[in-house]
PDB file of C-alpha atoms and ligand atoms in Angstrom:
ATOM      1  CA  MET Z   1     -24.999  23.243  -8.718  1.00 48.00           C
ATOM      2  CA  VAL Z   2     -26.774  22.566 -12.001  1.00 51.00           C
ATOM      3  CA  ALA Z   3     -26.350  19.043 -13.313  1.00 50.00           C
ATOM      4  CA  GLY Z   4     -24.632  19.106 -16.700  1.00 51.00           C
ATOM      5  CA  ALA Z   5     -21.882  17.590 -18.742  1.00 51.00           C
ATOM      6  CA  ASP Z   6     -19.126  19.562 -17.030  1.00 64.00           C
ATOM      7  CA  THR Z   7     -20.341  18.875 -13.497  1.00 79.00           C
ATOM      8  CA  LYS Z   8     -20.512  15.119 -13.870  1.00 93.00           C
ATOM      9  CA  SER Z   9     -18.355  13.305 -11.338  1.00 96.00           C
ATOM     10  CA  VAL Z  10     -15.613  10.886 -12.330  1.00 97.00           C
ATOM     11  CA  ALA Z  11     -17.578   8.118 -10.589  1.00 98.00           C
ATOM     12  CA  GLU Z  12     -20.606   8.851 -12.801  1.00 98.00           C
ATOM     13  CA  ARG Z  13     -18.424   8.892 -15.894  1.00 98.00           C
ATOM     14  CA  VAL Z  14     -16.833   5.561 -14.956  1.00 98.00           C
ATOM     15  CA  ALA Z  15     -20.301   4.037 -14.529  1.00 98.00           C
ATOM     16  CA  GLU Z  16     -21.413   5.370 -17.922  1.00 98.00           C
ATOM     17  CA  VAL Z  17     -18.347   4.017 -19.713  1.00 98.00           C
ATOM     18  CA  ARG Z  18     -18.802   0.617 -18.057  1.00 98.00           C
ATOM     19  CA  GLU Z  19     -22.432   0.585 -19.172  1.00 98.00           C
ATOM     20  CA  ARG Z  20     -21.463   1.435 -22.764  1.00 98.00           C
ATOM     21  CA  MET Z  21     -18.844  -1.357 -22.645  1.00 98.00           C
ATOM     22  CA  ALA Z  22     -21.453  -3.845 -21.426  1.00 98.00           C
ATOM     23  CA  VAL Z  23     -23.886  -2.853 -24.183  1.00 98.00           C
ATOM     24  CA  ALA Z  24     -21.176  -3.169 -26.862  1.00 98.00           C
ATOM     25  CA  CYS Z  25     -20.065  -6.560 -25.495  1.00 98.00           C
ATOM     26  CA  ALA Z  26     -23.665  -7.818 -25.498  1.00 98.00           C
ATOM     27  CA  ARG Z  27     -24.158  -6.646 -29.080  1.00 97.00           C
ATOM     28  CA  ALA Z  28     -20.940  -8.412 -30.121  1.00 98.00           C
ATOM     29  CA  ASN Z  29     -21.790 -11.581 -28.160  1.00 98.00           C
ATOM     30  CA  ARG Z  30     -18.753 -11.142 -25.970  1.00 98.00           C
ATOM     31  CA  ALA Z  31     -18.360 -11.603 -22.226  1.00 98.00           C
ATOM     32  CA  THR Z  32     -18.177  -8.248 -20.425  1.00 96.00           C
ATOM     33  CA  ASP Z  33     -14.948  -9.276 -18.714  1.00 96.00           C
ATOM     34  CA  SER Z  34     -13.247  -9.982 -22.046  1.00 98.00           C
ATOM     35  CA  VAL Z  35     -12.483  -6.257 -22.419  1.00 98.00           C
ATOM     36  CA  ARG Z  36     -10.272  -4.294 -20.010  1.00 98.00           C
ATOM     37  CA  LEU Z  37     -10.753  -0.594 -19.447  1.00 98.00           C
ATOM     38  CA  VAL Z  38      -7.447   1.321 -19.473  1.00 99.00           C
ATOM     39  CA  ALA Z  39      -7.962   4.821 -18.068  1.00 98.00           C
ATOM     40  CA  ILE Z  40      -5.818   7.329 -19.954  1.00 98.00           C
ATOM     41  CA  SER Z  41      -5.023   9.891 -17.278  1.00 98.00           C
ATOM     42  CA  LYS Z  42      -2.618  12.142 -19.212  1.00 98.00           C
ATOM     43  CA  LYS Z  43      -2.850  15.820 -18.244  1.00 97.00           C
ATOM     44  CA  GLN Z  44      -5.628  15.166 -15.714  1.00 97.00           C
ATOM     45  CA  PRO Z  45      -5.541  16.622 -12.203  1.00 97.00           C
ATOM     46  CA  GLU Z  46      -4.478  14.170  -9.533  1.00 97.00           C
ATOM     47  CA  GLU Z  47      -7.834  14.273  -7.716  1.00 97.00           C
ATOM     48  CA  ARG Z  48      -9.614  12.949 -10.808  1.00 97.00           C
ATOM     49  CA  VAL Z  49      -7.148  10.077 -11.084  1.00 98.00           C
ATOM     50  CA  ARG Z  50      -7.741   9.282  -7.411  1.00 98.00           C
ATOM     51  CA  ALA Z  51     -11.508   9.404  -7.962  1.00 98.00           C
ATOM     52  CA  ALA Z  52     -11.155   6.872 -10.797  1.00 98.00           C
ATOM     53  CA  MET Z  53      -9.180   4.590  -8.470  1.00 98.00           C
ATOM     54  CA  ASP Z  54     -11.864   5.046  -5.792  1.00 98.00           C
ATOM     55  CA  ALA Z  55     -14.408   3.988  -8.432  1.00 98.00           C
ATOM     56  CA  GLY Z  56     -12.461   0.739  -8.806  1.00 98.00           C
ATOM     57  CA  LEU Z  57     -10.299   1.333 -11.882  1.00 98.00           C
ATOM     58  CA  ARG Z  58      -6.873  -0.270 -11.621  1.00 98.00           C
ATOM     59  CA  GLU Z  59      -5.286   0.034 -15.065  1.00 98.00           C
ATOM     60  CA  PHE Z  60      -4.036   3.456 -16.181  1.00 98.00           C
ATOM     61  CA  GLY Z  61      -2.173   4.797 -19.172  1.00 98.00           C
ATOM     62  CA  GLU Z  62       0.076   7.824 -19.623  1.00 98.00           C
ATOM     63  CA  ASN Z  63       1.567   9.476 -22.727  1.00 97.00           C
ATOM     64  CA  TYR Z  64       4.533  11.352 -21.347  1.00 97.00           C
ATOM     65  CA  ALA Z  65       7.510   9.697 -19.655  1.00 98.00           C
ATOM     66  CA  GLN Z  66       7.895  12.356 -16.951  1.00 97.00           C
ATOM     67  CA  GLU Z  67       4.207  12.361 -16.101  1.00 98.00           C
ATOM     68  CA  LEU Z  68       4.180   8.554 -15.960  1.00 98.00           C
ATOM     69  CA  ALA Z  69       7.068   8.541 -13.479  1.00 98.00           C
ATOM     70  CA  ALA Z  70       5.337  11.180 -11.326  1.00 98.00           C
ATOM     71  CA  ARG Z  71       2.033   9.274 -11.327  1.00 98.00           C
ATOM     72  CA  VAL Z  72       3.651   5.965 -10.422  1.00 98.00           C
ATOM     73  CA  SER Z  73       5.248   7.529  -7.362  1.00 97.00           C
ATOM     74  CA  SER Z  74       2.120   9.564  -6.388  1.00 97.00           C
ATOM     75  CA  PHE Z  75      -0.063   6.461  -6.363  1.00 98.00           C
ATOM     76  CA  SER Z  76       2.448   3.855  -5.229  1.00 96.00           C
ATOM     77  CA  GLU Z  77       0.400   3.150  -2.092  1.00 96.00           C
ATOM     78  CA  VAL Z  78      -2.766   2.154  -4.000  1.00 96.00           C
ATOM     79  CA  GLU Z  79      -3.048  -1.611  -4.139  1.00 95.00           C
ATOM     80  CA  GLY Z  80      -3.031  -3.395  -7.493  1.00 97.00           C
ATOM     81  CA  VAL Z  81      -2.613  -0.379  -9.775  1.00 98.00           C
ATOM     82  CA  ARG Z  82      -1.039  -1.177 -13.141  1.00 98.00           C
ATOM     83  CA  TRP Z  83       0.478   1.495 -15.409  1.00 98.00           C
ATOM     84  CA  ARG Z  84       0.904   1.483 -19.169  1.00 98.00           C
ATOM     85  CA  PHE Z  85       2.931   3.830 -21.335  1.00 98.00           C
ATOM     86  CA  VAL Z  86       0.941   4.612 -24.500  1.00 98.00           C
ATOM     87  CA  GLY Z  87       2.783   7.635 -25.907  1.00 97.00           C
ATOM     88  CA  PRO Z  88       5.643   8.045 -28.360  1.00 95.00           C
ATOM     89  CA  LEU Z  89       8.807   6.817 -26.631  1.00 95.00           C
ATOM     90  CA  GLN Z  90      12.052   8.648 -27.345  1.00 91.00           C
ATOM     91  CA  SER Z  91      15.305   6.822 -26.787  1.00 88.00           C
ATOM     92  CA  ASN Z  92      16.456   9.299 -24.125  1.00 93.00           C
ATOM     93  CA  LYS Z  93      13.340   8.456 -22.056  1.00 96.00           C
ATOM     94  CA  VAL Z  94      13.660   4.671 -22.250  1.00 97.00           C
ATOM     95  CA  ASN Z  95      15.430   4.332 -18.923  1.00 96.00           C
ATOM     96  CA  LEU Z  96      12.921   6.529 -17.105  1.00 97.00           C
ATOM     97  CA  VAL Z  97       9.970   4.537 -18.448  1.00 97.00           C
ATOM     98  CA  VAL Z  98      11.520   1.103 -17.856  1.00 97.00           C
ATOM     99  CA  ARG Z  99      12.266   2.029 -14.227  1.00 96.00           C
ATOM    100  CA  THR Z 100       8.573   2.646 -13.557  1.00 96.00           C
ATOM    101  CA  GLY Z 101       7.768  -0.994 -14.367  1.00 95.00           C
ATOM    102  CA  ALA Z 102       4.950   0.110 -16.675  1.00 97.00           C
ATOM    103  CA  ALA Z 103       3.883  -1.948 -19.656  1.00 98.00           C
ATOM    104  CA  ILE Z 104       4.895  -0.293 -22.935  1.00 98.00           C
ATOM    105  CA  ASP Z 105       2.197  -0.235 -25.613  1.00 98.00           C
ATOM    106  CA  SER Z 106       4.049   1.893 -28.176  1.00 98.00           C
ATOM    107  CA  LEU Z 107       6.922  -0.320 -29.262  1.00 98.00           C
ATOM    108  CA  HIS Z 108       7.413   0.420 -32.969  1.00 97.00           C
ATOM    109  CA  SER Z 109      10.923  -0.498 -34.098  1.00 96.00           C
ATOM    110  CA  PRO Z 110      13.747  -3.034 -33.654  1.00 97.00           C
ATOM    111  CA  ASP Z 111      16.019  -0.240 -32.351  1.00 96.00           C
ATOM    112  CA  LEU Z 112      13.549   0.701 -29.638  1.00 97.00           C
ATOM    113  CA  ALA Z 113      13.094  -2.977 -28.719  1.00 98.00           C
ATOM    114  CA  ASP Z 114      16.848  -3.299 -28.350  1.00 97.00           C
ATOM    115  CA  ALA Z 115      17.106  -0.119 -26.245  1.00 97.00           C
ATOM    116  CA  LEU Z 116      14.337  -1.407 -23.951  1.00 97.00           C
ATOM    117  CA  ARG Z 117      15.837  -4.857 -23.645  1.00 97.00           C
ATOM    118  CA  ARG Z 118      19.187  -3.461 -22.562  1.00 97.00           C
ATOM    119  CA  ARG Z 119      17.551  -1.448 -19.745  1.00 96.00           C
ATOM    120  CA  VAL Z 120      15.474  -4.254 -18.248  1.00 95.00           C
ATOM    121  CA  ARG Z 121      16.902  -5.363 -14.907  1.00 88.00           C
ATOM    122  CA  HIS Z 122      14.597  -7.767 -13.114  1.00 85.00           C
ATOM    123  CA  GLN Z 123      11.189  -8.871 -14.397  1.00 91.00           C
ATOM    124  CA  PRO Z 124      10.593  -8.894 -18.151  1.00 96.00           C
ATOM    125  CA  ILE Z 125       8.451  -5.947 -19.212  1.00 97.00           C
ATOM    126  CA  GLU Z 126       5.147  -6.377 -20.983  1.00 98.00           C
ATOM    127  CA  VAL Z 127       5.001  -4.758 -24.428  1.00 98.00           C
ATOM    128  CA  LEU Z 128       2.552  -4.195 -27.262  1.00 98.00           C
ATOM    129  CA  ILE Z 129       3.618  -3.254 -30.774  1.00 98.00           C
ATOM    130  CA  GLN Z 130       1.983  -0.067 -32.039  1.00 98.00           C
ATOM    131  CA  VAL Z 131       0.866  -0.428 -35.645  1.00 98.00           C
ATOM    132  CA  ASN Z 132       0.345   2.515 -37.964  1.00 97.00           C
ATOM    133  CA  THR Z 133      -2.649   0.863 -39.633  1.00 95.00           C
ATOM    134  CA  ALA Z 134      -3.493   3.895 -41.781  1.00 92.00           C
ATOM    135  CA  GLY Z 135       0.074   4.524 -42.950  1.00 90.00           C
ATOM    136  CA  GLU Z 136      -0.092   8.139 -41.772  1.00 86.00           C
ATOM    137  CA  SER Z 137       3.318   9.693 -42.235  1.00 82.00           C
ATOM    138  CA  GLN Z 138       3.121  11.915 -39.139  1.00 77.00           C
ATOM    139  CA  LYS Z 139       2.037   9.114 -36.817  1.00 78.00           C
ATOM    140  CA  SER Z 140       4.347   6.772 -34.938  1.00 83.00           C
ATOM    141  CA  GLY Z 141       3.906   3.040 -35.175  1.00 95.00           C
ATOM    142  CA  CYS Z 142       5.242   0.164 -37.190  1.00 96.00           C
ATOM    143  CA  ALA Z 143       4.048  -0.222 -40.801  1.00 96.00           C
ATOM    144  CA  PRO Z 144       1.772  -3.279 -41.048  1.00 96.00           C
ATOM    145  CA  SER Z 145       4.158  -4.946 -43.509  1.00 96.00           C
ATOM    146  CA  ALA Z 146       7.043  -4.621 -41.019  1.00 96.00           C
ATOM    147  CA  VAL Z 147       5.142  -6.077 -38.054  1.00 98.00           C
ATOM    148  CA  PRO Z 148       5.922  -9.802 -38.640  1.00 98.00           C
ATOM    149  CA  ALA Z 149       9.697  -9.188 -38.601  1.00 98.00           C
ATOM    150  CA  LEU Z 150       9.434  -6.976 -35.509  1.00 98.00           C
ATOM    151  CA  VAL Z 151       7.338  -9.624 -33.751  1.00 98.00           C
ATOM    152  CA  GLU Z 152       9.954 -12.249 -34.539  1.00 98.00           C
ATOM    153  CA  ALA Z 153      12.756 -10.025 -33.216  1.00 98.00           C
ATOM    154  CA  VAL Z 154      10.897  -9.191 -30.002  1.00 98.00           C
ATOM    155  CA  ARG Z 155       9.944 -12.827 -29.404  1.00 98.00           C
ATOM    156  CA  ALA Z 156      13.641 -13.636 -29.365  1.00 98.00           C
ATOM    157  CA  MET Z 157      14.181 -11.168 -26.479  1.00 98.00           C
ATOM    158  CA  PRO Z 158      13.504 -12.800 -23.098  1.00 97.00           C
ATOM    159  CA  GLU Z 159      13.499  -9.353 -21.422  1.00 98.00           C
ATOM    160  CA  LEU Z 160      10.362  -8.359 -23.353  1.00 98.00           C
ATOM    161  CA  ASN Z 161       7.038 -10.115 -22.951  1.00 98.00           C
ATOM    162  CA  LEU Z 162       5.141  -9.432 -26.170  1.00 98.00           C
ATOM    163  CA  ARG Z 163       1.389  -9.629 -25.620  1.00 98.00           C
ATOM    164  CA  GLY Z 164      -0.238  -8.011 -28.638  1.00 98.00           C
ATOM    165  CA  LEU Z 165      -0.806  -4.993 -30.851  1.00 98.00           C
ATOM    166  CA  MET Z 166      -2.042  -1.427 -30.423  1.00 98.00           C
ATOM    167  CA  THR Z 167      -3.325   1.158 -32.878  1.00 98.00           C
ATOM    168  CA  VAL Z 168      -4.522   4.767 -32.952  1.00 96.00           C
ATOM    169  CA  PRO Z 169      -6.568   5.277 -36.137  1.00 95.00           C
ATOM    170  CA  PRO Z 170      -6.797   8.672 -37.864  1.00 92.00           C
ATOM    171  CA  PHE Z 171      -9.075  11.129 -36.090  1.00 90.00           C
ATOM    172  CA  THR Z 172     -12.487  11.607 -37.716  1.00 91.00           C
ATOM    173  CA  ASP Z 173     -16.000  12.508 -36.558  1.00 94.00           C
ATOM    174  CA  ASP Z 174     -17.482   9.157 -37.536  1.00 97.00           C
ATOM    175  CA  PRO Z 175     -16.496   6.141 -35.379  1.00 97.00           C
ATOM    176  CA  GLU Z 176     -17.315   3.867 -38.326  1.00 98.00           C
ATOM    177  CA  ASP Z 177     -14.257   5.285 -40.106  1.00 97.00           C
ATOM    178  CA  ALA Z 178     -12.090   3.524 -37.518  1.00 97.00           C
ATOM    179  CA  ARG Z 179     -13.582   0.085 -38.179  1.00 98.00           C
ATOM    180  CA  PRO Z 180     -11.317  -0.917 -41.124  1.00 97.00           C
ATOM    181  CA  HIS Z 181      -8.239  -0.010 -39.042  1.00 97.00           C
ATOM    182  CA  PHE Z 182      -9.470  -2.108 -36.130  1.00 98.00           C
ATOM    183  CA  ARG Z 183     -10.113  -4.991 -38.547  1.00 98.00           C
ATOM    184  CA  THR Z 184      -6.594  -4.688 -39.972  1.00 97.00           C
ATOM    185  CA  LEU Z 185      -5.127  -4.819 -36.463  1.00 98.00           C
ATOM    186  CA  ALA Z 186      -7.260  -7.805 -35.450  1.00 98.00           C
ATOM    187  CA  ALA Z 187      -6.341  -9.749 -38.601  1.00 98.00           C
ATOM    188  CA  LEU Z 188      -2.645  -9.002 -38.109  1.00 98.00           C
ATOM    189  CA  ALA Z 189      -2.769 -10.131 -34.465  1.00 98.00           C
ATOM    190  CA  ARG Z 190      -4.574 -13.321 -35.439  1.00 98.00           C
ATOM    191  CA  SER Z 191      -2.031 -14.156 -38.122  1.00 98.00           C
ATOM    192  CA  LEU Z 192       0.778 -13.725 -35.585  1.00 98.00           C
ATOM    193  CA  ALA Z 193      -0.969 -15.596 -32.737  1.00 98.00           C
ATOM    194  CA  LEU Z 194      -1.019 -12.492 -30.522  1.00 98.00           C
ATOM    195  CA  SER Z 195      -3.905 -12.274 -28.067  1.00 98.00           C
ATOM    196  CA  GLU Z 196      -4.073  -8.655 -26.867  1.00 98.00           C
ATOM    197  CA  LEU Z 197      -5.627  -5.914 -28.993  1.00 98.00           C
ATOM    198  CA  SER Z 198      -5.452  -2.385 -27.577  1.00 98.00           C
ATOM    199  CA  MET Z 199      -7.815  -0.325 -29.712  1.00 98.00           C
ATOM    200  CA  GLY Z 200     -10.682   2.109 -29.232  1.00 98.00           C
ATOM    201  CA  MET Z 201     -10.808   5.472 -27.437  1.00 98.00           C
ATOM    202  CA  SER Z 202     -13.662   7.660 -26.119  1.00 97.00           C
ATOM    203  CA  ALA Z 203     -15.177   8.272 -29.546  1.00 96.00           C
ATOM    204  CA  ASP Z 204     -14.969   4.798 -31.029  1.00 98.00           C
ATOM    205  CA  PHE Z 205     -14.509   2.127 -28.366  1.00 98.00           C
ATOM    206  CA  GLU Z 206     -17.851   0.428 -29.078  1.00 98.00           C
ATOM    207  CA  VAL Z 207     -16.720  -0.194 -32.666  1.00 98.00           C
ATOM    208  CA  ALA Z 208     -13.365  -1.481 -31.351  1.00 98.00           C
ATOM    209  CA  ILE Z 209     -15.153  -3.908 -29.008  1.00 98.00           C
ATOM    210  CA  GLU Z 210     -17.213  -5.197 -31.934  1.00 98.00           C
ATOM    211  CA  GLU Z 211     -13.940  -5.795 -33.799  1.00 98.00           C
ATOM    212  CA  GLY Z 212     -12.298  -7.711 -30.966  1.00 98.00           C
ATOM    213  CA  ALA Z 213     -10.545  -5.182 -28.680  1.00 98.00           C
ATOM    214  CA  THR Z 214      -9.275  -6.734 -25.442  1.00 98.00           C
ATOM    215  CA  MET Z 215      -8.245  -3.349 -24.001  1.00 98.00           C
ATOM    216  CA  ILE Z 216      -9.813   0.016 -24.713  1.00 98.00           C
ATOM    217  CA  ARG Z 217      -8.012   3.261 -23.845  1.00 98.00           C
ATOM    218  CA  VAL Z 218     -10.414   5.915 -22.585  1.00 98.00           C
ATOM    219  CA  GLY Z 219      -9.450   9.406 -21.409  1.00 98.00           C
ATOM    220  CA  THR Z 220     -11.979  12.177 -22.001  1.00 97.00           C
ATOM    221  CA  ASP Z 221     -15.129  10.139 -21.362  1.00 98.00           C
ATOM    222  CA  LEU Z 222     -13.790   8.956 -17.976  1.00 98.00           C
ATOM    223  CA  PHE Z 223     -12.161  12.114 -16.651  1.00 97.00           C
ATOM    224  CA  GLY Z 224     -13.736  14.968 -18.583  1.00 95.00           C
ATOM    225  CA  PRO Z 225     -11.924  17.299 -20.970  1.00 93.00           C
ATOM    226  CA  ARG Z 226      -8.163  17.733 -20.576  1.00 91.00           C
TER     227      ARG Z 226
HETATM  228  C1  PLP S 301      -5.112  10.414 -25.267  1.00 69.70           C
HETATM  229  C2  PLP S 301      -5.070   9.019 -25.731  1.00 69.70           C
HETATM  230  C3  PLP S 301      -6.169   8.162 -25.541  1.00 69.70           C
HETATM  231  C4  PLP S 301      -7.478   8.597 -24.929  1.00 69.70           C
HETATM  232  O1  PLP S 301      -8.162   9.447 -25.786  1.00 69.70           O
HETATM  233  P1  PLP S 301      -9.630  10.001 -25.462  1.00 69.70           P
HETATM  234  O2  PLP S 301     -10.146  10.413 -26.780  1.00 69.70           O
HETATM  235  O3  PLP S 301      -9.456  11.131 -24.508  1.00 69.70           O
HETATM  236  O4  PLP S 301     -10.411   8.870 -24.867  1.00 69.70           O
HETATM  237  C5  PLP S 301      -6.016   6.837 -25.948  1.00 69.70           C
HETATM  238  N1  PLP S 301      -4.867   6.386 -26.502  1.00 69.70           N
HETATM  239  C6  PLP S 301      -3.808   7.190 -26.712  1.00 69.70           C
HETATM  240  C7  PLP S 301      -2.565   6.627 -27.328  1.00 69.70           C
HETATM  241  C8  PLP S 301      -3.889   8.527 -26.347  1.00 69.70           C
HETATM  242  O5  PLP S 301      -2.835   9.324 -26.575  1.00 69.70           O
END
């Protein structure tokens, strides 16, 4: 086989992403272990997800409720794996997602918080609030101006363990375009005393690390094209 971009193994891709993370952390004067790598496995074949686990990854994210539930049961025997739901969550899928025990990174409204809270049975579930930093009308997420009130509401719910904020900036070719959105998210989190910042994807995670990301969400650069 000829070595090329499409023949790269998942293990090689994981090593490359880790190296890029280390370089970005060094440039930003941050400890390498201050940033967690969340592997976004949506629409990837199961053998690639297994290869990522074999390469040592333990935190995974999914976008679709059904696929999340299937993954959680497929990999239930792998020790220490943690799942996160990062996609738009419809109210009719709340129960399905809560039952998986996954963290939910796309909380965006008081109604959704209330629906989640009412489904929680045992342990509180970890949540992040998704912020629509660019104010894009077609994108889900809470408007920045509405975040403080949502934070206050969620903090009053013992069933939800609010850890921080998440954002998906508008897609562009230049990673620098994402920087102001990452800054907005970081400033908002700081003002609300929230410690986790989920920001940065394959194309722009170095910029996100420079702006304070504590979790980056990487799909394509870890698994190959979907
Ligand atoms: C798909 C997805 C990612 C990963 O995107 P890549 O560009 O493939 O790294 C990260 N976050 C969310 C919310 C996604 O939907």
